[in-house]
PDB file of N, CA and C in Angstrom:
ATOM      1  N   MET A   1      71.612  60.679  12.947  1.00 37.00           N
ATOM      2  CA  MET A   1      70.600  61.521  13.572  1.00 37.00           C
ATOM      3  C   MET A   1      70.742  61.426  15.079  1.00 37.00           C
ATOM      4  N   ASP A   2      70.817  62.544  15.727  1.00 40.00           N
ATOM      5  CA  ASP A   2      70.914  62.582  17.182  1.00 40.00           C
ATOM      6  C   ASP A   2      69.651  61.982  17.781  1.00 40.00           C
ATOM      7  N   GLU A   3      69.815  61.227  18.872  1.00 40.00           N
ATOM      8  CA  GLU A   3      68.668  60.531  19.456  1.00 40.00           C
ATOM      9  C   GLU A   3      67.595  61.476  19.970  1.00 40.00           C
ATOM     10  N   HIS A   4      67.940  62.756  20.229  1.00 40.00           N
ATOM     11  CA  HIS A   4      66.940  63.676  20.743  1.00 40.00           C
ATOM     12  C   HIS A   4      66.337  64.565  19.664  1.00 40.00           C
ATOM     13  N   GLN A   5      66.762  64.376  18.412  1.00 41.00           N
ATOM     14  CA  GLN A   5      66.099  65.087  17.336  1.00 41.00           C
ATOM     15  C   GLN A   5      64.791  64.363  17.066  1.00 41.00           C
ATOM     16  N   ASN A   6      63.862  65.084  16.494  1.00 39.00           N
ATOM     17  CA  ASN A   6      62.621  64.426  16.141  1.00 39.00           C
ATOM     18  C   ASN A   6      62.267  64.782  14.715  1.00 39.00           C
ATOM     19  N   GLY A   7      61.655  63.812  14.050  1.00 40.00           N
ATOM     20  CA  GLY A   7      61.254  64.050  12.684  1.00 40.00           C
ATOM     21  C   GLY A   7      59.749  64.182  12.601  1.00 40.00           C
ATOM     22  N   GLY A   8      59.284  65.036  11.714  1.00 48.00           N
ATOM     23  CA  GLY A   8      57.857  65.170  11.435  1.00 48.00           C
ATOM     24  C   GLY A   8      57.030  65.366  12.675  1.00 48.00           C
ATOM     25  N   SER A   9      56.019  64.526  12.818  1.00 72.00           N
ATOM     26  CA  SER A   9      55.068  64.693  13.906  1.00 72.00           C
ATOM     27  C   SER A   9      55.483  63.977  15.189  1.00 72.00           C
ATOM     28  N   PHE A  10      56.612  63.273  15.180  1.00 86.00           N
ATOM     29  CA  PHE A  10      57.059  62.584  16.387  1.00 86.00           C
ATOM     30  C   PHE A  10      57.771  63.586  17.295  1.00 86.00           C
ATOM     31  N   ASN A  11      57.273  63.720  18.503  1.00 90.00           N
ATOM     32  CA  ASN A  11      57.834  64.667  19.454  1.00 90.00           C
ATOM     33  C   ASN A  11      58.646  63.890  20.488  1.00 90.00           C
ATOM     34  N   THR A  12      59.976  63.968  20.381  1.00 91.00           N
ATOM     35  CA  THR A  12      60.858  63.204  21.257  1.00 91.00           C
ATOM     36  C   THR A  12      60.683  63.590  22.718  1.00 91.00           C
ATOM     37  N   GLU A  13      60.577  64.874  22.993  1.00 94.00           N
ATOM     38  CA  GLU A  13      60.428  65.333  24.375  1.00 94.00           C
ATOM     39  C   GLU A  13      59.139  64.793  24.996  1.00 94.00           C
ATOM     40  N   GLU A  14      58.070  64.810  24.219  1.00 94.00           N
ATOM     41  CA  GLU A  14      56.791  64.278  24.689  1.00 94.00           C
ATOM     42  C   GLU A  14      56.914  62.777  24.974  1.00 94.00           C
ATOM     43  N   ALA A  15      57.566  62.050  24.081  1.00 95.00           N
ATOM     44  CA  ALA A  15      57.758  60.609  24.277  1.00 95.00           C
ATOM     45  C   ALA A  15      58.628  60.345  25.502  1.00 95.00           C
ATOM     46  N   ASP A  16      59.706  61.111  25.659  1.00 96.00           N
ATOM     47  CA  ASP A  16      60.579  60.954  26.829  1.00 96.00           C
ATOM     48  C   ASP A  16      59.800  61.123  28.125  1.00 96.00           C
ATOM     49  N   ASN A  17      58.960  62.145  28.175  1.00 97.00           N
ATOM     50  CA  ASN A  17      58.166  62.401  29.389  1.00 97.00           C
ATOM     51  C   ASN A  17      57.203  61.264  29.677  1.00 97.00           C
ATOM     52  N   ILE A  18      56.584  60.729  28.629  1.00 97.00           N
ATOM     53  CA  ILE A  18      55.671  59.592  28.800  1.00 97.00           C
ATOM     54  C   ILE A  18      56.424  58.395  29.361  1.00 97.00           C
ATOM     55  N   VAL A  19      57.580  58.091  28.769  1.00 97.00           N
ATOM     56  CA  VAL A  19      58.362  56.932  29.207  1.00 97.00           C
ATOM     57  C   VAL A  19      58.798  57.095  30.662  1.00 97.00           C
ATOM     58  N   LYS A  20      59.306  58.256  31.025  1.00 97.00           N
ATOM     59  CA  LYS A  20      59.746  58.478  32.402  1.00 97.00           C
ATOM     60  C   LYS A  20      58.597  58.302  33.393  1.00 97.00           C
ATOM     61  N   GLU A  21      57.435  58.838  33.040  1.00 97.00           N
ATOM     62  CA  GLU A  21      56.266  58.694  33.910  1.00 97.00           C
ATOM     63  C   GLU A  21      55.877  57.223  34.052  1.00 97.00           C
ATOM     64  N   CYS A  22      55.939  56.483  32.959  1.00 97.00           N
ATOM     65  CA  CYS A  22      55.574  55.062  32.995  1.00 97.00           C
ATOM     66  C   CYS A  22      56.537  54.263  33.864  1.00 97.00           C
ATOM     67  N   ILE A  23      57.830  54.517  33.716  1.00 98.00           N
ATOM     68  CA  ILE A  23      58.815  53.805  34.546  1.00 98.00           C
ATOM     69  C   ILE A  23      58.590  54.143  36.018  1.00 98.00           C
ATOM     70  N   ASP A  24      58.434  55.427  36.319  1.00 97.00           N
ATOM     71  CA  ASP A  24      58.208  55.840  37.712  1.00 97.00           C
ATOM     72  C   ASP A  24      56.955  55.203  38.295  1.00 97.00           C
ATOM     73  N   SER A  25      55.890  55.131  37.492  1.00 97.00           N
ATOM     74  CA  SER A  25      54.639  54.589  38.020  1.00 97.00           C
ATOM     75  C   SER A  25      54.695  53.074  38.205  1.00 97.00           C
ATOM     76  N   VAL A  26      55.497  52.385  37.402  1.00 97.00           N
ATOM     77  CA  VAL A  26      55.588  50.922  37.517  1.00 97.00           C
ATOM     78  C   VAL A  26      56.615  50.515  38.578  1.00 97.00           C
ATOM     79  N   VAL A  27      57.808  51.082  38.497  1.00 97.00           N
ATOM     80  CA  VAL A  27      58.894  50.675  39.397  1.00 97.00           C
ATOM     81  C   VAL A  27      58.929  51.533  40.650  1.00 97.00           C
ATOM     82  N   GLY A  28      58.717  52.837  40.464  1.00 91.00           N
ATOM     83  CA  GLY A  28      58.700  53.747  41.613  1.00 91.00           C
ATOM     84  C   GLY A  28      59.973  53.695  42.415  1.00 91.00           C
ATOM     85  N   ASN A  29      59.824  53.594  43.719  1.00 93.00           N
ATOM     86  CA  ASN A  29      60.969  53.565  44.630  1.00 93.00           C
ATOM     87  C   ASN A  29      61.344  52.152  45.051  1.00 93.00           C
ATOM     88  N   ASN A  30      60.828  51.159  44.340  1.00 96.00           N
ATOM     89  CA  ASN A  30      61.138  49.775  44.690  1.00 96.00           C
ATOM     90  C   ASN A  30      62.613  49.467  44.463  1.00 96.00           C
ATOM     91  N   ASP A  31      63.144  48.553  45.262  1.00 96.00           N
ATOM     92  CA  ASP A  31      64.483  48.035  45.025  1.00 96.00           C
ATOM     93  C   ASP A  31      64.392  46.935  43.980  1.00 96.00           C
ATOM     94  N   TYR A  32      65.521  46.676  43.315  1.00 97.00           N
ATOM     95  CA  TYR A  32      65.572  45.617  42.309  1.00 97.00           C
ATOM     96  C   TYR A  32      65.114  44.301  42.934  1.00 97.00           C
ATOM     97  N   ASN A  33      64.270  43.584  42.210  1.00 97.00           N
ATOM     98  CA  ASN A  33      63.774  42.287  42.665  1.00 97.00           C
ATOM     99  C   ASN A  33      63.655  41.382  41.446  1.00 97.00           C
ATOM    100  N   GLN A  34      64.524  40.392  41.364  1.00 96.00           N
ATOM    101  CA  GLN A  34      64.549  39.486  40.210  1.00 96.00           C
ATOM    102  C   GLN A  34      63.185  38.861  39.933  1.00 96.00           C
ATOM    103  N   ASN A  35      62.421  38.598  40.972  1.00 97.00           N
ATOM    104  CA  ASN A  35      61.109  37.975  40.805  1.00 97.00           C
ATOM    105  C   ASN A  35      60.080  38.900  40.165  1.00 97.00           C
ATOM    106  N   LEU A  36      60.352  40.199  40.147  1.00 97.00           N
ATOM    107  CA  LEU A  36      59.404  41.160  39.588  1.00 97.00           C
ATOM    108  C   LEU A  36      59.836  41.755  38.250  1.00 97.00           C
ATOM    109  N   VAL A  37      61.040  41.441  37.795  1.00 97.00           N
ATOM    110  CA  VAL A  37      61.582  42.056  36.585  1.00 97.00           C
ATOM    111  C   VAL A  37      60.691  41.809  35.369  1.00 97.00           C
ATOM    112  N   ASN A  38      60.261  40.582  35.145  1.00 97.00           N
ATOM    113  CA  ASN A  38      59.404  40.288  33.983  1.00 97.00           C
ATOM    114  C   ASN A  38      58.092  41.068  34.053  1.00 97.00           C
ATOM    115  N   LYS A  39      57.508  41.126  35.234  1.00 98.00           N
ATOM    116  CA  LYS A  39      56.263  41.871  35.429  1.00 98.00           C
ATOM    117  C   LYS A  39      56.492  43.361  35.162  1.00 98.00           C
ATOM    118  N   TRP A  40      57.575  43.902  35.710  1.00 98.00           N
ATOM    119  CA  TRP A  40      57.868  45.320  35.533  1.00 98.00           C
ATOM    120  C   TRP A  40      58.114  45.675  34.073  1.00 98.00           C
ATOM    121  N   THR A  41      58.953  44.899  33.382  1.00 98.00           N
ATOM    122  CA  THR A  41      59.269  45.237  31.995  1.00 98.00           C
ATOM    123  C   THR A  41      58.021  45.160  31.115  1.00 98.00           C
ATOM    124  N   SER A  42      57.203  44.150  31.316  1.00 98.00           N
ATOM    125  CA  SER A  42      55.954  44.031  30.546  1.00 98.00           C
ATOM    126  C   SER A  42      55.029  45.207  30.829  1.00 98.00           C
ATOM    127  N   ALA A  43      54.902  45.568  32.100  1.00 98.00           N
ATOM    128  CA  ALA A  43      54.022  46.678  32.469  1.00 98.00           C
ATOM    129  C   ALA A  43      54.528  48.001  31.898  1.00 98.00           C
ATOM    130  N   ILE A  44      55.834  48.204  31.898  1.00 98.00           N
ATOM    131  CA  ILE A  44      56.403  49.447  31.366  1.00 98.00           C
ATOM    132  C   ILE A  44      56.107  49.573  29.875  1.00 98.00           C
ATOM    133  N   VAL A  45      56.383  48.524  29.090  1.00 98.00           N
ATOM    134  CA  VAL A  45      56.159  48.638  27.640  1.00 98.00           C
ATOM    135  C   VAL A  45      54.677  48.757  27.313  1.00 98.00           C
ATOM    136  N   GLU A  46      53.828  48.040  28.025  1.00 98.00           N
ATOM    137  CA  GLU A  46      52.386  48.128  27.768  1.00 98.00           C
ATOM    138  C   GLU A  46      51.849  49.511  28.114  1.00 98.00           C
ATOM    139  N   ARG A  47      52.282  50.057  29.243  1.00 98.00           N
ATOM    140  CA  ARG A  47      51.823  51.388  29.662  1.00 98.00           C
ATOM    141  C   ARG A  47      52.324  52.454  28.687  1.00 98.00           C
ATOM    142  N   CYS A  48      53.581  52.345  28.265  1.00 97.00           N
ATOM    143  CA  CYS A  48      54.131  53.294  27.287  1.00 97.00           C
ATOM    144  C   CYS A  48      53.333  53.253  25.988  1.00 97.00           C
ATOM    145  N   LEU A  49      53.060  52.060  25.479  1.00 97.00           N
ATOM    146  CA  LEU A  49      52.288  51.940  24.237  1.00 97.00           C
ATOM    147  C   LEU A  49      50.908  52.562  24.383  1.00 97.00           C
ATOM    148  N   THR A  50      50.249  52.282  25.479  1.00 96.00           N
ATOM    149  CA  THR A  50      48.912  52.833  25.716  1.00 96.00           C
ATOM    150  C   THR A  50      48.938  54.352  25.697  1.00 96.00           C
ATOM    151  N   GLN A  51      49.915  54.937  26.398  1.00 96.00           N
ATOM    152  CA  GLN A  51      50.009  56.393  26.470  1.00 96.00           C
ATOM    153  C   GLN A  51      50.409  57.009  25.126  1.00 96.00           C
ATOM    154  N   LEU A  52      51.293  56.361  24.389  1.00 95.00           N
ATOM    155  CA  LEU A  52      51.701  56.874  23.081  1.00 95.00           C
ATOM    156  C   LEU A  52      50.543  56.848  22.093  1.00 95.00           C
ATOM    157  N   VAL A  53      49.762  55.780  22.110  1.00 94.00           N
ATOM    158  CA  VAL A  53      48.614  55.664  21.205  1.00 94.00           C
ATOM    159  C   VAL A  53      47.582  56.746  21.518  1.00 94.00           C
ATOM    160  N   LYS A  54      47.444  57.091  22.799  1.00 93.00           N
ATOM    161  CA  LYS A  54      46.486  58.134  23.202  1.00 93.00           C
ATOM    162  C   LYS A  54      46.826  59.504  22.619  1.00 93.00           C
ATOM    163  N   LEU A  55      48.059  59.689  22.172  1.00 89.00           N
ATOM    164  CA  LEU A  55      48.445  60.969  21.573  1.00 89.00           C
ATOM    165  C   LEU A  55      47.730  61.216  20.249  1.00 89.00           C
ATOM    166  N   GLY A  56      47.209  60.143  19.638  1.00 85.00           N
ATOM    167  CA  GLY A  56      46.446  60.285  18.406  1.00 85.00           C
ATOM    168  C   GLY A  56      47.287  60.483  17.159  1.00 85.00           C
ATOM    169  N   LYS A  57      48.570  60.181  17.240  1.00 86.00           N
ATOM    170  CA  LYS A  57      49.433  60.295  16.061  1.00 86.00           C
ATOM    171  C   LYS A  57      49.176  59.119  15.133  1.00 86.00           C
ATOM    172  N   GLN A  58      49.337  59.362  13.844  1.00 88.00           N
ATOM    173  CA  GLN A  58      49.187  58.267  12.885  1.00 88.00           C
ATOM    174  C   GLN A  58      50.535  57.573  12.730  1.00 88.00           C
ATOM    175  N   SER A  59      50.870  56.797  13.748  1.00 92.00           N
ATOM    176  CA  SER A  59      52.147  56.089  13.777  1.00 92.00           C
ATOM    177  C   SER A  59      51.962  54.698  14.344  1.00 92.00           C
ATOM    178  N   LYS A  60      52.867  53.830  13.930  1.00 94.00           N
ATOM    179  CA  LYS A  60      53.019  52.535  14.584  1.00 94.00           C
ATOM    180  C   LYS A  60      54.161  52.712  15.568  1.00 94.00           C
ATOM    181  N   PHE A  61      54.039  52.096  16.751  1.00 96.00           N
ATOM    182  CA  PHE A  61      55.049  52.252  17.782  1.00 96.00           C
ATOM    183  C   PHE A  61      55.660  50.902  18.141  1.00 96.00           C
ATOM    184  N   ILE A  62      56.951  50.927  18.388  1.00 97.00           N
ATOM    185  CA  ILE A  62      57.676  49.774  18.911  1.00 97.00           C
ATOM    186  C   ILE A  62      58.346  50.260  20.186  1.00 97.00           C
ATOM    187  N   VAL A  63      58.161  49.517  21.287  1.00 97.00           N
ATOM    188  CA  VAL A  63      58.752  49.905  22.562  1.00 97.00           C
ATOM    189  C   VAL A  63      59.544  48.727  23.108  1.00 97.00           C
ATOM    190  N   THR A  64      60.795  48.978  23.500  1.00 97.00           N
ATOM    191  CA  THR A  64      61.613  47.942  24.121  1.00 97.00           C
ATOM    192  C   THR A  64      62.030  48.427  25.502  1.00 97.00           C
ATOM    193  N   CYS A  65      62.257  47.472  26.398  1.00 97.00           N
ATOM    194  CA  CYS A  65      62.645  47.812  27.766  1.00 97.00           C
ATOM    195  C   CYS A  65      63.682  46.810  28.263  1.00 97.00           C
ATOM    196  N   ALA A  66      64.758  47.337  28.816  1.00 96.00           N
ATOM    197  CA  ALA A  66      65.774  46.507  29.480  1.00 96.00           C
ATOM    198  C   ALA A  66      65.900  47.008  30.905  1.00 96.00           C
ATOM    199  N   LEU A  67      65.812  46.092  31.852  1.00 96.00           N
ATOM    200  CA  LEU A  67      65.917  46.442  33.264  1.00 96.00           C
ATOM    201  C   LEU A  67      67.032  45.596  33.867  1.00 96.00           C
ATOM    202  N   MET A  68      67.969  46.251  34.549  1.00 96.00           N
ATOM    203  CA  MET A  68      69.159  45.549  35.026  1.00 96.00           C
ATOM    204  C   MET A  68      69.510  45.984  36.443  1.00 96.00           C
ATOM    205  N   GLN A  69      69.911  45.021  37.236  1.00 96.00           N
ATOM    206  CA  GLN A  69      70.349  45.340  38.601  1.00 96.00           C
ATOM    207  C   GLN A  69      71.679  46.078  38.550  1.00 96.00           C
ATOM    208  N   LYS A  70      71.830  47.059  39.433  1.00 94.00           N
ATOM    209  CA  LYS A  70      73.104  47.763  39.542  1.00 94.00           C
ATOM    210  C   LYS A  70      74.086  46.879  40.296  1.00 94.00           C
ATOM    211  N   THR A  71      75.107  46.422  39.575  1.00 93.00           N
ATOM    212  CA  THR A  71      76.121  45.574  40.203  1.00 93.00           C
ATOM    213  C   THR A  71      77.524  46.078  39.915  1.00 93.00           C
ATOM    214  N   GLY A  72      77.625  47.165  39.178  1.00 90.00           N
ATOM    215  CA  GLY A  72      78.934  47.667  38.779  1.00 90.00           C
ATOM    216  C   GLY A  72      79.328  47.202  37.389  1.00 90.00           C
ATOM    217  N   ALA A  73      78.534  46.298  36.801  1.00 88.00           N
ATOM    218  CA  ALA A  73      78.805  45.820  35.448  1.00 88.00           C
ATOM    219  C   ALA A  73      78.401  46.892  34.441  1.00 88.00           C
ATOM    220  N   GLY A  74      78.984  46.843  33.266  1.00 87.00           N
ATOM    221  CA  GLY A  74      78.648  47.800  32.223  1.00 87.00           C
ATOM    222  C   GLY A  74      77.391  47.396  31.479  1.00 87.00           C
ATOM    223  N   LEU A  75      76.706  48.378  30.936  1.00 85.00           N
ATOM    224  CA  LEU A  75      75.536  48.131  30.096  1.00 85.00           C
ATOM    225  C   LEU A  75      75.654  49.032  28.881  1.00 85.00           C
ATOM    226  N   HIS A  76      75.718  48.433  27.704  1.00 86.00           N
ATOM    227  CA  HIS A  76      75.847  49.195  26.467  1.00 86.00           C
ATOM    228  C   HIS A  76      74.692  48.818  25.551  1.00 86.00           C
ATOM    229  N   THR A  77      74.055  49.804  24.971  1.00 87.00           N
ATOM    230  CA  THR A  77      72.975  49.552  24.023  1.00 87.00           C
ATOM    231  C   THR A  77      73.179  50.451  22.804  1.00 87.00           C
ATOM    232  N   ALA A  78      72.641  50.012  21.683  1.00 89.00           N
ATOM    233  CA  ALA A  78      72.694  50.810  20.457  1.00 89.00           C
ATOM    234  C   ALA A  78      71.510  50.423  19.597  1.00 89.00           C
ATOM    235  N   ASN A  79      71.068  51.334  18.735  1.00 89.00           N
ATOM    236  CA  ASN A  79      70.046  50.991  17.754  1.00 89.00           C
ATOM    237  C   ASN A  79      70.291  51.822  16.515  1.00 89.00           C
ATOM    238  N   SER A  80      69.788  51.333  15.417  1.00 90.00           N
ATOM    239  CA  SER A  80      69.936  52.025  14.147  1.00 90.00           C
ATOM    240  C   SER A  80      68.667  51.798  13.346  1.00 90.00           C
ATOM    241  N   CYS A  81      68.260  52.800  12.578  1.00 90.00           N
ATOM    242  CA  CYS A  81      67.023  52.690  11.813  1.00 90.00           C
ATOM    243  C   CYS A  81      67.242  53.202  10.392  1.00 90.00           C
ATOM    244  N   TYR A  82      66.610  52.562   9.454  1.00 90.00           N
ATOM    245  CA  TYR A  82      66.596  53.031   8.074  1.00 90.00           C
ATOM    246  C   TYR A  82      65.152  53.386   7.780  1.00 90.00           C
ATOM    247  N   TRP A  83      64.857  54.696   7.743  1.00 90.00           N
ATOM    248  CA  TRP A  83      63.478  55.124   7.603  1.00 90.00           C
ATOM    249  C   TRP A  83      63.412  56.554   7.101  1.00 90.00           C
ATOM    250  N   ASP A  84      62.224  57.106   7.077  1.00 88.00           N
ATOM    251  CA  ASP A  84      61.990  58.479   6.632  1.00 88.00           C
ATOM    252  C   ASP A  84      62.192  59.408   7.825  1.00 88.00           C
ATOM    253  N   THR A  85      63.334  60.076   7.884  1.00 86.00           N
ATOM    254  CA  THR A  85      63.637  60.917   9.043  1.00 86.00           C
ATOM    255  C   THR A  85      62.724  62.132   9.145  1.00 86.00           C
ATOM    256  N   ALA A  86      61.996  62.454   8.086  1.00 86.00           N
ATOM    257  CA  ALA A  86      61.062  63.578   8.144  1.00 86.00           C
ATOM    258  C   ALA A  86      59.771  63.206   8.868  1.00 86.00           C
ATOM    259  N   MET A  87      59.432  61.924   8.905  1.00 88.00           N
ATOM    260  CA  MET A  87      58.153  61.494   9.487  1.00 88.00           C
ATOM    261  C   MET A  87      58.313  60.537  10.674  1.00 88.00           C
ATOM    262  N   ASP A  88      59.370  59.760  10.675  1.00 92.00           N
ATOM    263  CA  ASP A  88      59.563  58.751  11.705  1.00 92.00           C
ATOM    264  C   ASP A  88      60.517  59.284  12.769  1.00 92.00           C
ATOM    265  N   GLY A  89      60.541  58.646  13.931  1.00 93.00           N
ATOM    266  CA  GLY A  89      61.438  59.110  14.977  1.00 93.00           C
ATOM    267  C   GLY A  89      61.660  58.070  16.048  1.00 93.00           C
ATOM    268  N   SER A  90      62.627  58.343  16.906  1.00 94.00           N
ATOM    269  CA  SER A  90      62.910  57.431  18.008  1.00 94.00           C
ATOM    270  C   SER A  90      63.336  58.226  19.233  1.00 94.00           C
ATOM    271  N   SER A  91      63.256  57.560  20.355  1.00 94.00           N
ATOM    272  CA  SER A  91      63.620  58.155  21.630  1.00 94.00           C
ATOM    273  C   SER A  91      64.146  57.046  22.528  1.00 94.00           C
ATOM    274  N   THR A  92      65.212  57.332  23.251  1.00 95.00           N
ATOM    275  CA  THR A  92      65.732  56.373  24.228  1.00 95.00           C
ATOM    276  C   THR A  92      65.859  57.076  25.569  1.00 95.00           C
ATOM    277  N   VAL A  93      65.279  56.466  26.585  1.00 96.00           N
ATOM    278  CA  VAL A  93      65.328  57.019  27.941  1.00 96.00           C
ATOM    279  C   VAL A  93      66.141  56.083  28.817  1.00 96.00           C
ATOM    280  N   ARG A  94      67.124  56.667  29.501  1.00 95.00           N
ATOM    281  CA  ARG A  94      67.906  55.917  30.483  1.00 95.00           C
ATOM    282  C   ARG A  94      67.480  56.404  31.861  1.00 95.00           C
ATOM    283  N   TRP A  95      67.027  55.476  32.689  1.00 96.00           N
ATOM    284  CA  TRP A  95      66.503  55.799  34.024  1.00 96.00           C
ATOM    285  C   TRP A  95      67.272  54.953  35.020  1.00 96.00           C
ATOM    286  N   GLU A  96      67.525  55.509  36.174  1.00 94.00           N
ATOM    287  CA  GLU A  96      68.188  54.697  37.189  1.00 94.00           C
ATOM    288  C   GLU A  96      67.711  55.048  38.580  1.00 94.00           C
ATOM    289  N   SER A  97      67.804  54.053  39.429  1.00 95.00           N
ATOM    290  CA  SER A  97      67.512  54.246  40.848  1.00 95.00           C
ATOM    291  C   SER A  97      68.747  53.782  41.615  1.00 95.00           C
ATOM    292  N   ARG A  98      68.621  53.681  42.884  1.00 94.00           N
ATOM    293  CA  ARG A  98      69.734  53.247  43.718  1.00 94.00           C
ATOM    294  C   ARG A  98      70.167  51.817  43.398  1.00 94.00           C
ATOM    295  N   THR A  99      69.213  50.977  42.944  1.00 96.00           N
ATOM    296  CA  THR A  99      69.516  49.548  42.783  1.00 96.00           C
ATOM    297  C   THR A  99      69.379  49.018  41.357  1.00 96.00           C
ATOM    298  N   MET A 100      68.925  49.847  40.406  1.00 96.00           N
ATOM    299  CA  MET A 100      68.734  49.323  39.048  1.00 96.00           C
ATOM    300  C   MET A 100      68.808  50.391  37.979  1.00 96.00           C
ATOM    301  N   TYR A 101      69.014  49.903  36.756  1.00 95.00           N
ATOM    302  CA  TYR A 101      68.975  50.718  35.550  1.00 95.00           C
ATOM    303  C   TYR A 101      67.807  50.252  34.695  1.00 95.00           C
ATOM    304  N   CYS A 102      67.208  51.180  33.973  1.00 96.00           N
ATOM    305  CA  CYS A 102      66.158  50.832  33.028  1.00 96.00           C
ATOM    306  C   CYS A 102      66.404  51.650  31.762  1.00 96.00           C
ATOM    307  N   VAL A 103      66.408  50.974  30.614  1.00 96.00           N
ATOM    308  CA  VAL A 103      66.578  51.639  29.331  1.00 96.00           C
ATOM    309  C   VAL A 103      65.368  51.297  28.474  1.00 96.00           C
ATOM    310  N   VAL A 104      64.638  52.322  28.059  1.00 97.00           N
ATOM    311  CA  VAL A 104      63.449  52.136  27.220  1.00 97.00           C
ATOM    312  C   VAL A 104      63.652  52.888  25.912  1.00 97.00           C
ATOM    313  N   SER A 105      63.435  52.189  24.799  1.00 97.00           N
ATOM    314  CA  SER A 105      63.498  52.812  23.482  1.00 97.00           C
ATOM    315  C   SER A 105      62.122  52.797  22.842  1.00 97.00           C
ATOM    316  N   VAL A 106      61.773  53.902  22.198  1.00 97.00           N
ATOM    317  CA  VAL A 106      60.513  54.026  21.480  1.00 97.00           C
ATOM    318  C   VAL A 106      60.856  54.343  20.025  1.00 97.00           C
ATOM    319  N   PHE A 107      60.235  53.602  19.122  1.00 96.00           N
ATOM    320  CA  PHE A 107      60.375  53.846  17.685  1.00 96.00           C
ATOM    321  C   PHE A 107      58.988  54.155  17.145  1.00 96.00           C
ATOM    322  N   ALA A 108      58.862  55.259  16.416  1.00 95.00           N
ATOM    323  CA  ALA A 108      57.575  55.671  15.842  1.00 95.00           C
ATOM    324  C   ALA A 108      57.716  55.693  14.330  1.00 95.00           C
ATOM    325  N   ILE A 109      56.865  54.922  13.660  1.00 94.00           N
ATOM    326  CA  ILE A 109      56.876  54.856  12.195  1.00 94.00           C
ATOM    327  C   ILE A 109      55.542  55.392  11.696  1.00 94.00           C
ATOM    328  N   ALA A 110      55.596  56.478  10.938  1.00 92.00           N
ATOM    329  CA  ALA A 110      54.380  57.112  10.444  1.00 92.00           C
ATOM    330  C   ALA A 110      53.622  56.176   9.499  1.00 92.00           C
ATOM    331  N   THR A 111      52.304  56.169   9.646  1.00 88.00           N
ATOM    332  CA  THR A 111      51.474  55.312   8.797  1.00 88.00           C
ATOM    333  C   THR A 111      50.736  56.104   7.729  1.00 88.00           C
ATOM    334  N   ALA A 112      50.831  57.413   7.769  1.00 74.00           N
ATOM    335  CA  ALA A 112      50.124  58.233   6.774  1.00 74.00           C
ATOM    336  C   ALA A 112      51.097  59.052   5.964  1.00 74.00           C
TER     337      ALA A 112
END
């Protein structure tokens, strides 16, 4: 399943927009700072969960966040799910600034 397809009531585009807004509001134009990474990643996942729950979908959500300084090193991520593609869905957002990369994945599992 393509990462931008959506199943059932999960709207990938809507989730992508929420995640991008959350990353922008937490990290903004800040430069990478090792002392703030834990705070930023926690704030991003908590804010994403709060906004996703506000959508009122009958889903359980899992949100992961990886934040990495831009150093020229490679960053590879992958995920796989075994679920009901008609009702469940996922979204992965890759965001970058001048000094860092951020990858956030959202998994939505229908509860109804």
